[in-house]
Amino acid sequence: MMDGKPVVRPRSYFVGAAALIMAGVIGGLGLSAGLNLQRNSNATSAELAAVTNSAPIPESPFVSVVDKALPAVVFIDVRKRATESDDPNDEFMRRFFGDGGGGTSRRQQRVPSSGSGFLIDPNGRIITNNHVVANSDEITVTLNDRRQFKAKVVGADPETDVAVIQIDGKNLPFLPLGDSDKLRVGDWAIAIGNPLGELRGSVTVGIVSAQGRTNLNIFGGTPEYQDFIQTDASINFGNSGGPLCNIRGEVIGINTAINTSGQGIGFAVPINLARHVAEQLVAHGTVKRSMLGVMLAEMTPEMAEGFGLAGQQGVLIQRVMEDSPAARAGLERNDIIVEYQGQPVSDMQKLRLKVADTPAGTKVNLVVIRDGKRMPFSVTLKDKDDRTAAATPDAPQDDKAALGGLTVRSL
């Protein structure tokens, strides 16, 4: 104020001041950008800290299993004998079933096939599936280190789908065999093999999904004796014959089959069954089995109720073959076997396995229920006679009459 009066500034004064302030702000921002004085955000700092974390990553528990097992897993390349039919009447069969239809005049062909296997001793013995090496002309085995060997079949057993082949080698890596009787549903299961014949040394992991699977129809040949381990470890064509391992790197099964209509459903032959078969194949080239001489059927709740035995477990004798061990011991049709060698019987396939694995000439003790009463029997087993076991005199003799004029043949 001057002389008590307010000072009045011209309008141009305020405009000039505002221009000076604006120029200062712009200049300050430019200087800051040029000198890179902006601070990093907290989010960026946190992200960088996560990326540069130097804490050790825990090792997978499967790494040591693979390190131990993979060198003993082999790729098996097979040239198989096959036939081609010249019979024009087989065109109908080929149309519906592919080239599997039979014929009278055949040309021999050599068809490539592949599978997996694993060494069981340092001298070159290998366990695989029978269907991998059946009808083979030539077998080539490739180890994980890419060494190749020609192999020969020591013995094969279609009834369990187990085979032993041999390569000429020394000090070879091999896998220890575990105890499949101690498996529990939920145990780790690690499948190793060569899926699709191309992806060698593949490893998949799952669990034991179930045990004692039977009555499976297996592509390439259904084994007569079945007691499969089910697993969700991924198994594909070409994995056949490879090992299913536990978390200790021991073999618990032979990868054998898959359910092509589902996912995560694979099957393996228990190693205890395979070991027993392999020992006989190495010793004799074949497997000796015993028989009772009966035709069996599962005991359903409806059947048990029909016999007045509601809730009773057991296996029903549908037929007793003439001059068989069972017939000589006095067993009869409709007897229900409830004990074998002091152990309860509830599963037909498991009973067949127990009988087959008991040495011929052994006197075994059975308990059966007949007319509602428990009765003990002693039966002396004999070597299995496939011709006797396959005989079915109850079947109709005239196929044409039985089937309304149709002529049929085995596929």
Short mmCIF file of N, CA and C in Angstrom, two decimals, residues 165-312:
data_model
loop_
_atom_site.label_atom_id
_atom_site.label_comp_id
_atom_site.label_asym_id
_atom_site.label_seq_id
_atom_site.Cartn_x
_atom_site.Cartn_y
_atom_site.Cartn_z
N ILE A 165 14.35 -113.16 -22.29
CA ILE A 165 15.26 -113.20 -23.43
C ILE A 165 16.68 -112.98 -22.91
N GLN A 166 17.67 -113.29 -23.75
CA GLN A 166 19.08 -113.25 -23.32
C GLN A 166 19.92 -112.50 -24.34
N ILE A 167 20.78 -111.61 -23.85
CA ILE A 167 21.79 -110.99 -24.69
C ILE A 167 23.16 -111.41 -24.19
N ASP A 168 24.17 -111.31 -25.03
CA ASP A 168 25.53 -111.72 -24.68
C ASP A 168 26.28 -110.52 -24.14
N GLY A 169 26.30 -110.38 -22.82
CA GLY A 169 26.98 -109.26 -22.20
C GLY A 169 27.41 -109.60 -20.79
N LYS A 170 28.34 -108.84 -20.26
CA LYS A 170 28.84 -109.04 -18.90
C LYS A 170 28.82 -107.71 -18.16
N ASN A 171 28.66 -107.81 -16.84
CA ASN A 171 28.68 -106.63 -15.97
C ASN A 171 27.69 -105.55 -16.43
N LEU A 172 26.53 -105.99 -16.83
CA LEU A 172 25.51 -105.08 -17.32
C LEU A 172 24.69 -104.53 -16.14
N PRO A 173 24.14 -103.32 -16.28
CA PRO A 173 23.27 -102.79 -15.21
C PRO A 173 22.00 -103.62 -15.13
N PHE A 174 21.47 -103.77 -13.93
CA PHE A 174 20.24 -104.55 -13.79
C PHE A 174 19.42 -103.97 -12.64
N LEU A 175 18.14 -104.35 -12.61
CA LEU A 175 17.21 -103.81 -11.63
C LEU A 175 16.92 -104.82 -10.52
N PRO A 176 16.87 -104.38 -9.28
CA PRO A 176 16.44 -105.28 -8.20
C PRO A 176 14.93 -105.48 -8.26
N LEU A 177 14.48 -106.68 -7.87
CA LEU A 177 13.06 -107.00 -7.88
C LEU A 177 12.48 -106.79 -6.49
N GLY A 178 11.35 -106.12 -6.43
CA GLY A 178 10.70 -105.86 -5.15
C GLY A 178 9.75 -106.99 -4.76
N ASP A 179 8.83 -106.68 -3.86
CA ASP A 179 7.86 -107.66 -3.36
C ASP A 179 6.46 -107.10 -3.62
N SER A 180 5.80 -107.59 -4.67
CA SER A 180 4.49 -107.04 -5.04
C SER A 180 3.41 -107.44 -4.05
N ASP A 181 3.67 -108.45 -3.20
CA ASP A 181 2.67 -108.83 -2.20
C ASP A 181 2.54 -107.77 -1.11
N LYS A 182 3.53 -106.89 -0.98
CA LYS A 182 3.50 -105.86 0.06
C LYS A 182 2.96 -104.53 -0.46
N LEU A 183 2.51 -104.51 -1.71
CA LEU A 183 1.98 -103.26 -2.27
C LEU A 183 0.68 -102.87 -1.58
N ARG A 184 0.46 -101.56 -1.52
CA ARG A 184 -0.80 -101.02 -1.03
C ARG A 184 -1.34 -100.04 -2.06
N VAL A 185 -2.64 -99.99 -2.18
CA VAL A 185 -3.25 -99.00 -3.07
C VAL A 185 -2.87 -97.61 -2.57
N GLY A 186 -2.36 -96.80 -3.46
CA GLY A 186 -1.87 -95.47 -3.10
C GLY A 186 -0.36 -95.36 -3.09
N ASP A 187 0.37 -96.50 -3.12
CA ASP A 187 1.83 -96.46 -3.22
C ASP A 187 2.25 -95.82 -4.55
N TRP A 188 3.42 -95.17 -4.54
CA TRP A 188 3.96 -94.60 -5.77
C TRP A 188 4.20 -95.70 -6.81
N ALA A 189 3.97 -95.36 -8.07
CA ALA A 189 4.24 -96.28 -9.19
C ALA A 189 4.91 -95.49 -10.30
N ILE A 190 6.09 -95.95 -10.73
CA ILE A 190 6.89 -95.24 -11.73
C ILE A 190 7.11 -96.16 -12.92
N ALA A 191 6.55 -95.78 -14.07
CA ALA A 191 6.64 -96.59 -15.28
C ALA A 191 7.75 -96.05 -16.17
N ILE A 192 8.60 -96.97 -16.65
CA ILE A 192 9.71 -96.58 -17.53
C ILE A 192 9.67 -97.47 -18.77
N GLY A 193 9.88 -96.87 -19.92
CA GLY A 193 9.86 -97.66 -21.15
C GLY A 193 10.01 -96.81 -22.37
N ASN A 194 9.54 -97.35 -23.50
CA ASN A 194 9.74 -96.72 -24.80
C ASN A 194 8.41 -96.58 -25.53
N PRO A 195 7.54 -95.67 -25.06
CA PRO A 195 6.22 -95.56 -25.67
C PRO A 195 6.30 -95.22 -27.16
N LEU A 196 5.39 -95.85 -27.92
CA LEU A 196 5.26 -95.65 -29.36
C LEU A 196 6.48 -96.14 -30.13
N GLY A 197 7.42 -96.80 -29.44
CA GLY A 197 8.61 -97.30 -30.11
C GLY A 197 9.58 -96.22 -30.51
N GLU A 198 9.34 -95.00 -30.11
CA GLU A 198 10.18 -93.87 -30.53
C GLU A 198 10.70 -93.04 -29.36
N LEU A 199 9.89 -92.91 -28.32
CA LEU A 199 10.23 -92.02 -27.21
C LEU A 199 10.97 -92.80 -26.13
N ARG A 200 12.20 -93.17 -26.44
CA ARG A 200 12.97 -94.06 -25.57
C ARG A 200 13.30 -93.41 -24.24
N GLY A 201 13.28 -94.23 -23.20
CA GLY A 201 13.65 -93.76 -21.88
C GLY A 201 12.64 -92.83 -21.25
N SER A 202 11.35 -92.97 -21.61
CA SER A 202 10.32 -92.11 -21.02
C SER A 202 9.96 -92.58 -19.61
N VAL A 203 9.71 -91.62 -18.74
CA VAL A 203 9.36 -91.90 -17.35
C VAL A 203 8.03 -91.22 -17.04
N THR A 204 7.09 -91.99 -16.47
CA THR A 204 5.83 -91.42 -16.01
C THR A 204 5.57 -91.88 -14.58
N VAL A 205 4.83 -91.07 -13.85
CA VAL A 205 4.63 -91.33 -12.42
C VAL A 205 3.15 -91.32 -12.08
N GLY A 206 2.75 -92.24 -11.22
CA GLY A 206 1.38 -92.29 -10.72
C GLY A 206 1.37 -93.06 -9.42
N ILE A 207 0.27 -93.72 -9.17
CA ILE A 207 0.14 -94.53 -7.97
C ILE A 207 -0.40 -95.91 -8.33
N VAL A 208 -0.33 -96.81 -7.38
CA VAL A 208 -1.03 -98.09 -7.52
C VAL A 208 -2.51 -97.80 -7.30
N SER A 209 -3.30 -97.95 -8.38
CA SER A 209 -4.72 -97.59 -8.32
C SER A 209 -5.59 -98.72 -7.77
N ALA A 210 -5.18 -99.96 -8.03
CA ALA A 210 -5.93 -101.13 -7.56
C ALA A 210 -5.04 -102.35 -7.72
N GLN A 211 -5.44 -103.47 -7.11
CA GLN A 211 -4.72 -104.73 -7.22
C GLN A 211 -5.69 -105.86 -7.54
N GLY A 212 -5.13 -106.95 -8.05
CA GLY A 212 -5.93 -108.14 -8.27
C GLY A 212 -6.94 -108.03 -9.39
N ARG A 213 -6.66 -107.21 -10.42
CA ARG A 213 -7.58 -107.08 -11.54
C ARG A 213 -7.55 -108.36 -12.38
N THR A 214 -8.72 -108.89 -12.71
CA THR A 214 -8.83 -110.13 -13.48
C THR A 214 -9.89 -109.97 -14.56
N ASN A 215 -10.02 -111.02 -15.37
CA ASN A 215 -11.03 -111.06 -16.43
C ASN A 215 -10.89 -109.90 -17.42
N LEU A 216 -9.64 -109.53 -17.71
CA LEU A 216 -9.38 -108.48 -18.69
C LEU A 216 -9.15 -109.11 -20.06
N ASN A 217 -9.67 -108.47 -21.08
CA ASN A 217 -9.46 -108.91 -22.46
C ASN A 217 -8.30 -108.10 -23.03
N ILE A 218 -7.13 -108.71 -23.15
CA ILE A 218 -5.91 -108.00 -23.51
C ILE A 218 -5.68 -108.08 -25.02
N PHE A 219 -5.51 -106.92 -25.66
CA PHE A 219 -5.19 -106.88 -27.08
C PHE A 219 -3.85 -107.57 -27.33
N GLY A 220 -3.82 -108.45 -28.34
CA GLY A 220 -2.59 -109.17 -28.67
C GLY A 220 -2.49 -110.52 -27.99
N GLY A 221 -3.47 -110.88 -27.17
CA GLY A 221 -3.46 -112.18 -26.50
C GLY A 221 -3.81 -112.05 -25.04
N THR A 222 -4.93 -112.63 -24.64
CA THR A 222 -5.39 -112.52 -23.26
C THR A 222 -4.76 -113.62 -22.41
N PRO A 223 -3.98 -113.26 -21.37
CA PRO A 223 -3.39 -114.29 -20.51
C PRO A 223 -4.47 -115.06 -19.76
N GLU A 224 -4.23 -116.35 -19.59
CA GLU A 224 -5.19 -117.18 -18.86
C GLU A 224 -5.15 -116.88 -17.37
N TYR A 225 -3.94 -116.62 -16.84
CA TYR A 225 -3.79 -116.34 -15.42
C TYR A 225 -3.57 -114.84 -15.24
N GLN A 226 -4.50 -114.19 -14.54
CA GLN A 226 -4.47 -112.74 -14.39
C GLN A 226 -4.56 -112.34 -12.93
N ASP A 227 -3.72 -111.39 -12.55
CA ASP A 227 -3.73 -110.83 -11.20
C ASP A 227 -3.11 -109.44 -11.28
N PHE A 228 -3.62 -108.59 -12.17
CA PHE A 228 -2.93 -107.37 -12.57
C PHE A 228 -2.95 -106.28 -11.51
N ILE A 229 -1.85 -105.51 -11.48
CA ILE A 229 -1.80 -104.24 -10.77
C ILE A 229 -2.36 -103.17 -11.71
N GLN A 230 -3.27 -102.36 -11.21
CA GLN A 230 -3.75 -101.22 -12.00
C GLN A 230 -3.03 -99.97 -11.54
N THR A 231 -2.63 -99.13 -12.51
CA THR A 231 -1.92 -97.89 -12.19
C THR A 231 -2.37 -96.77 -13.09
N ASP A 232 -2.25 -95.53 -12.60
CA ASP A 232 -2.54 -94.38 -13.45
C ASP A 232 -1.26 -93.73 -13.98
N ALA A 233 -0.10 -94.36 -13.72
CA ALA A 233 1.12 -93.93 -14.39
C ALA A 233 0.93 -94.16 -15.89
N SER A 234 1.18 -93.16 -16.71
CA SER A 234 0.85 -93.24 -18.13
C SER A 234 1.63 -94.36 -18.82
N ILE A 235 0.87 -95.27 -19.46
CA ILE A 235 1.43 -96.38 -20.22
C ILE A 235 0.86 -96.31 -21.64
N ASN A 236 1.71 -96.46 -22.64
CA ASN A 236 1.28 -96.41 -24.03
C ASN A 236 1.84 -97.61 -24.79
N PHE A 237 1.38 -97.78 -26.03
CA PHE A 237 1.93 -98.83 -26.87
C PHE A 237 3.44 -98.64 -26.97
N GLY A 238 4.18 -99.70 -26.76
CA GLY A 238 5.64 -99.63 -26.74
C GLY A 238 6.20 -99.71 -25.33
N ASN A 239 5.35 -99.37 -24.33
CA ASN A 239 5.75 -99.55 -22.93
C ASN A 239 5.71 -101.01 -22.51
N SER A 240 5.04 -101.86 -23.27
CA SER A 240 4.88 -103.27 -22.89
C SER A 240 6.22 -103.90 -22.57
N GLY A 241 6.29 -104.57 -21.43
CA GLY A 241 7.51 -105.26 -21.02
C GLY A 241 8.42 -104.45 -20.15
N GLY A 242 8.19 -103.13 -20.06
CA GLY A 242 9.02 -102.28 -19.23
C GLY A 242 8.67 -102.40 -17.76
N PRO A 243 9.53 -101.87 -16.87
CA PRO A 243 9.30 -102.03 -15.44
C PRO A 243 8.35 -100.99 -14.86
N LEU A 244 7.55 -101.43 -13.91
CA LEU A 244 6.83 -100.53 -13.02
C LEU A 244 7.57 -100.59 -11.69
N CYS A 245 8.08 -99.46 -11.22
CA CYS A 245 8.96 -99.42 -10.05
C CYS A 245 8.29 -98.75 -8.86
N ASN A 246 8.77 -99.07 -7.68
CA ASN A 246 8.34 -98.35 -6.48
C ASN A 246 9.30 -97.21 -6.21
N ILE A 247 9.08 -96.49 -5.13
CA ILE A 247 9.87 -95.30 -4.83
C ILE A 247 11.31 -95.64 -4.48
N ARG A 248 11.60 -96.92 -4.21
CA ARG A 248 12.98 -97.35 -3.91
C ARG A 248 13.72 -97.80 -5.16
N GLY A 249 13.05 -97.76 -6.31
CA GLY A 249 13.70 -98.18 -7.55
C GLY A 249 13.66 -99.68 -7.77
N GLU A 250 12.80 -100.39 -7.02
CA GLU A 250 12.65 -101.83 -7.20
C GLU A 250 11.48 -102.10 -8.15
N VAL A 251 11.60 -103.16 -8.95
CA VAL A 251 10.53 -103.50 -9.88
C VAL A 251 9.38 -104.15 -9.12
N ILE A 252 8.18 -103.62 -9.30
CA ILE A 252 7.00 -104.21 -8.68
C ILE A 252 6.05 -104.82 -9.71
N GLY A 253 6.31 -104.57 -11.00
CA GLY A 253 5.44 -105.13 -12.03
C GLY A 253 6.02 -104.96 -13.42
N ILE A 254 5.41 -105.66 -14.38
CA ILE A 254 5.76 -105.53 -15.79
C ILE A 254 4.61 -104.82 -16.50
N ASN A 255 4.87 -103.64 -17.04
CA ASN A 255 3.84 -102.91 -17.77
C ASN A 255 3.35 -103.75 -18.94
N THR A 256 2.04 -103.99 -19.02
CA THR A 256 1.53 -104.99 -19.95
C THR A 256 0.41 -104.49 -20.84
N ALA A 257 -0.54 -103.74 -20.31
CA ALA A 257 -1.74 -103.42 -21.09
C ALA A 257 -2.31 -102.08 -20.68
N ILE A 258 -3.13 -101.52 -21.56
CA ILE A 258 -3.84 -100.28 -21.28
C ILE A 258 -5.30 -100.44 -21.66
N ASN A 259 -6.12 -99.58 -21.11
CA ASN A 259 -7.51 -99.48 -21.52
C ASN A 259 -7.60 -98.34 -22.52
N THR A 260 -7.77 -98.67 -23.80
CA THR A 260 -7.73 -97.64 -24.84
C THR A 260 -8.95 -96.74 -24.82
N SER A 261 -10.01 -97.11 -24.11
CA SER A 261 -11.20 -96.27 -24.08
C SER A 261 -11.21 -95.32 -22.89
N GLY A 262 -10.16 -95.37 -22.07
CA GLY A 262 -10.08 -94.49 -20.91
C GLY A 262 -8.70 -93.90 -20.78
N GLN A 263 -8.51 -93.06 -19.78
CA GLN A 263 -7.22 -92.45 -19.52
C GLN A 263 -6.79 -92.79 -18.09
N GLY A 264 -5.48 -92.97 -17.92
CA GLY A 264 -4.96 -93.27 -16.60
C GLY A 264 -5.35 -94.64 -16.10
N ILE A 265 -5.55 -95.60 -17.04
CA ILE A 265 -5.90 -96.96 -16.65
C ILE A 265 -4.93 -97.91 -17.35
N GLY A 266 -3.89 -98.30 -16.66
CA GLY A 266 -2.90 -99.24 -17.18
C GLY A 266 -2.77 -100.43 -16.25
N PHE A 267 -2.20 -101.52 -16.79
CA PHE A 267 -2.12 -102.76 -16.02
C PHE A 267 -0.71 -103.36 -16.11
N ALA A 268 -0.27 -103.94 -15.01
CA ALA A 268 1.06 -104.54 -14.93
C ALA A 268 0.97 -105.90 -14.27
N VAL A 269 1.77 -106.86 -14.76
CA VAL A 269 1.87 -108.18 -14.14
C VAL A 269 2.66 -108.03 -12.84
N PRO A 270 2.15 -108.47 -11.70
CA PRO A 270 2.91 -108.36 -10.45
C PRO A 270 4.25 -109.07 -10.55
N ILE A 271 5.28 -108.47 -9.98
CA ILE A 271 6.62 -109.01 -10.15
C ILE A 271 6.79 -110.35 -9.44
N ASN A 272 6.05 -110.61 -8.36
CA ASN A 272 6.17 -111.92 -7.70
C ASN A 272 5.70 -113.04 -8.62
N LEU A 273 4.61 -112.81 -9.35
CA LEU A 273 4.15 -113.78 -10.33
C LEU A 273 5.16 -113.91 -11.46
N ALA A 274 5.66 -112.78 -11.96
CA ALA A 274 6.62 -112.81 -13.06
C ALA A 274 7.92 -113.49 -12.65
N ARG A 275 8.38 -113.24 -11.42
CA ARG A 275 9.62 -113.87 -10.93
C ARG A 275 9.48 -115.39 -10.91
N HIS A 276 8.35 -115.86 -10.40
CA HIS A 276 8.12 -117.31 -10.33
C HIS A 276 8.13 -117.92 -11.74
N VAL A 277 7.49 -117.26 -12.68
CA VAL A 277 7.46 -117.75 -14.06
C VAL A 277 8.85 -117.69 -14.68
N ALA A 278 9.56 -116.57 -14.48
CA ALA A 278 10.89 -116.40 -15.07
C ALA A 278 11.87 -117.45 -14.55
N GLU A 279 11.80 -117.77 -13.28
CA GLU A 279 12.70 -118.79 -12.74
C GLU A 279 12.49 -120.14 -13.43
N GLN A 280 11.23 -120.49 -13.70
CA GLN A 280 10.96 -121.76 -14.39
C GLN A 280 11.39 -121.70 -15.86
N LEU A 281 11.19 -120.53 -16.48
CA LEU A 281 11.60 -120.39 -17.88
C LEU A 281 13.12 -120.53 -18.01
N VAL A 282 13.86 -119.94 -17.08
CA VAL A 282 15.32 -120.04 -17.13
C VAL A 282 15.76 -121.47 -16.86
N ALA A 283 15.10 -122.14 -15.91
CA ALA A 283 15.50 -123.51 -15.53
C ALA A 283 15.07 -124.55 -16.56
N HIS A 284 13.86 -124.40 -17.12
CA HIS A 284 13.31 -125.47 -17.97
C HIS A 284 12.90 -125.00 -19.37
N GLY A 285 12.86 -123.69 -19.60
CA GLY A 285 12.39 -123.19 -20.89
C GLY A 285 10.89 -123.18 -21.01
N THR A 286 10.19 -123.67 -20.01
CA THR A 286 8.74 -123.72 -20.00
C THR A 286 8.26 -123.65 -18.56
N VAL A 287 6.94 -123.55 -18.37
CA VAL A 287 6.37 -123.44 -17.03
C VAL A 287 5.52 -124.66 -16.74
N LYS A 288 5.78 -125.31 -15.61
CA LYS A 288 4.98 -126.45 -15.19
C LYS A 288 3.90 -125.98 -14.23
N ARG A 289 2.66 -126.45 -14.47
CA ARG A 289 1.54 -126.06 -13.63
C ARG A 289 0.75 -127.28 -13.21
N SER A 290 0.06 -127.13 -12.10
CA SER A 290 -0.77 -128.23 -11.58
C SER A 290 -2.23 -127.95 -11.84
N MET A 291 -3.06 -129.00 -11.65
CA MET A 291 -4.49 -128.85 -11.87
C MET A 291 -5.28 -129.69 -10.88
N LEU A 292 -6.51 -129.19 -10.60
CA LEU A 292 -7.49 -129.96 -9.84
C LEU A 292 -8.36 -130.81 -10.75
N GLY A 293 -8.65 -130.27 -11.94
CA GLY A 293 -9.54 -130.96 -12.87
C GLY A 293 -10.99 -130.59 -12.68
N VAL A 294 -11.23 -129.29 -12.45
CA VAL A 294 -12.60 -128.82 -12.28
C VAL A 294 -12.81 -127.57 -13.12
N MET A 295 -14.06 -127.30 -13.46
CA MET A 295 -14.46 -126.03 -14.06
C MET A 295 -15.10 -125.20 -12.95
N LEU A 296 -14.64 -123.96 -12.80
CA LEU A 296 -15.05 -123.12 -11.67
C LEU A 296 -15.91 -121.95 -12.12
N ALA A 297 -16.62 -121.36 -11.17
CA ALA A 297 -17.40 -120.14 -11.41
C ALA A 297 -17.38 -119.30 -10.14
N GLU A 298 -17.42 -117.97 -10.34
CA GLU A 298 -17.47 -117.08 -9.18
C GLU A 298 -18.79 -117.28 -8.42
N MET A 299 -18.71 -117.15 -7.13
CA MET A 299 -19.88 -117.28 -6.27
C MET A 299 -20.51 -115.89 -6.10
N THR A 300 -21.63 -115.65 -6.78
CA THR A 300 -22.32 -114.37 -6.66
C THR A 300 -23.28 -114.40 -5.47
N PRO A 301 -23.69 -113.23 -4.97
CA PRO A 301 -24.67 -113.21 -3.88
C PRO A 301 -25.97 -113.94 -4.24
N GLU A 302 -26.38 -113.83 -5.51
CA GLU A 302 -27.61 -114.51 -5.94
C GLU A 302 -27.44 -116.02 -5.88
N MET A 303 -26.26 -116.51 -6.33
CA MET A 303 -26.00 -117.94 -6.29
C MET A 303 -25.94 -118.44 -4.84
N ALA A 304 -25.27 -117.65 -3.98
CA ALA A 304 -25.17 -118.05 -2.57
C ALA A 304 -26.56 -118.14 -1.95
N GLU A 305 -27.43 -117.19 -2.29
CA GLU A 305 -28.79 -117.24 -1.76
C GLU A 305 -29.54 -118.46 -2.28
N GLY A 306 -29.29 -118.79 -3.59
CA GLY A 306 -29.94 -119.96 -4.17
C GLY A 306 -29.53 -121.26 -3.49
N PHE A 307 -28.28 -121.31 -2.99
CA PHE A 307 -27.80 -122.49 -2.28
C PHE A 307 -28.13 -122.43 -0.79
N GLY A 308 -28.83 -121.37 -0.39
CA GLY A 308 -29.15 -121.22 1.02
C GLY A 308 -27.97 -120.81 1.86
N LEU A 309 -27.00 -120.10 1.24
CA LEU A 309 -25.76 -119.72 1.93
C LEU A 309 -25.55 -118.22 1.84
N ALA A 310 -26.58 -117.45 2.06
CA ALA A 310 -26.49 -116.00 1.93
C ALA A 310 -25.32 -115.45 2.74
N GLY A 311 -24.48 -114.63 2.07
CA GLY A 311 -23.32 -114.04 2.73
C GLY A 311 -22.08 -114.90 2.72
N GLN A 312 -22.19 -116.15 2.28
CA GLN A 312 -21.03 -117.06 2.26
C GLN A 312 -20.17 -116.81 1.03
#
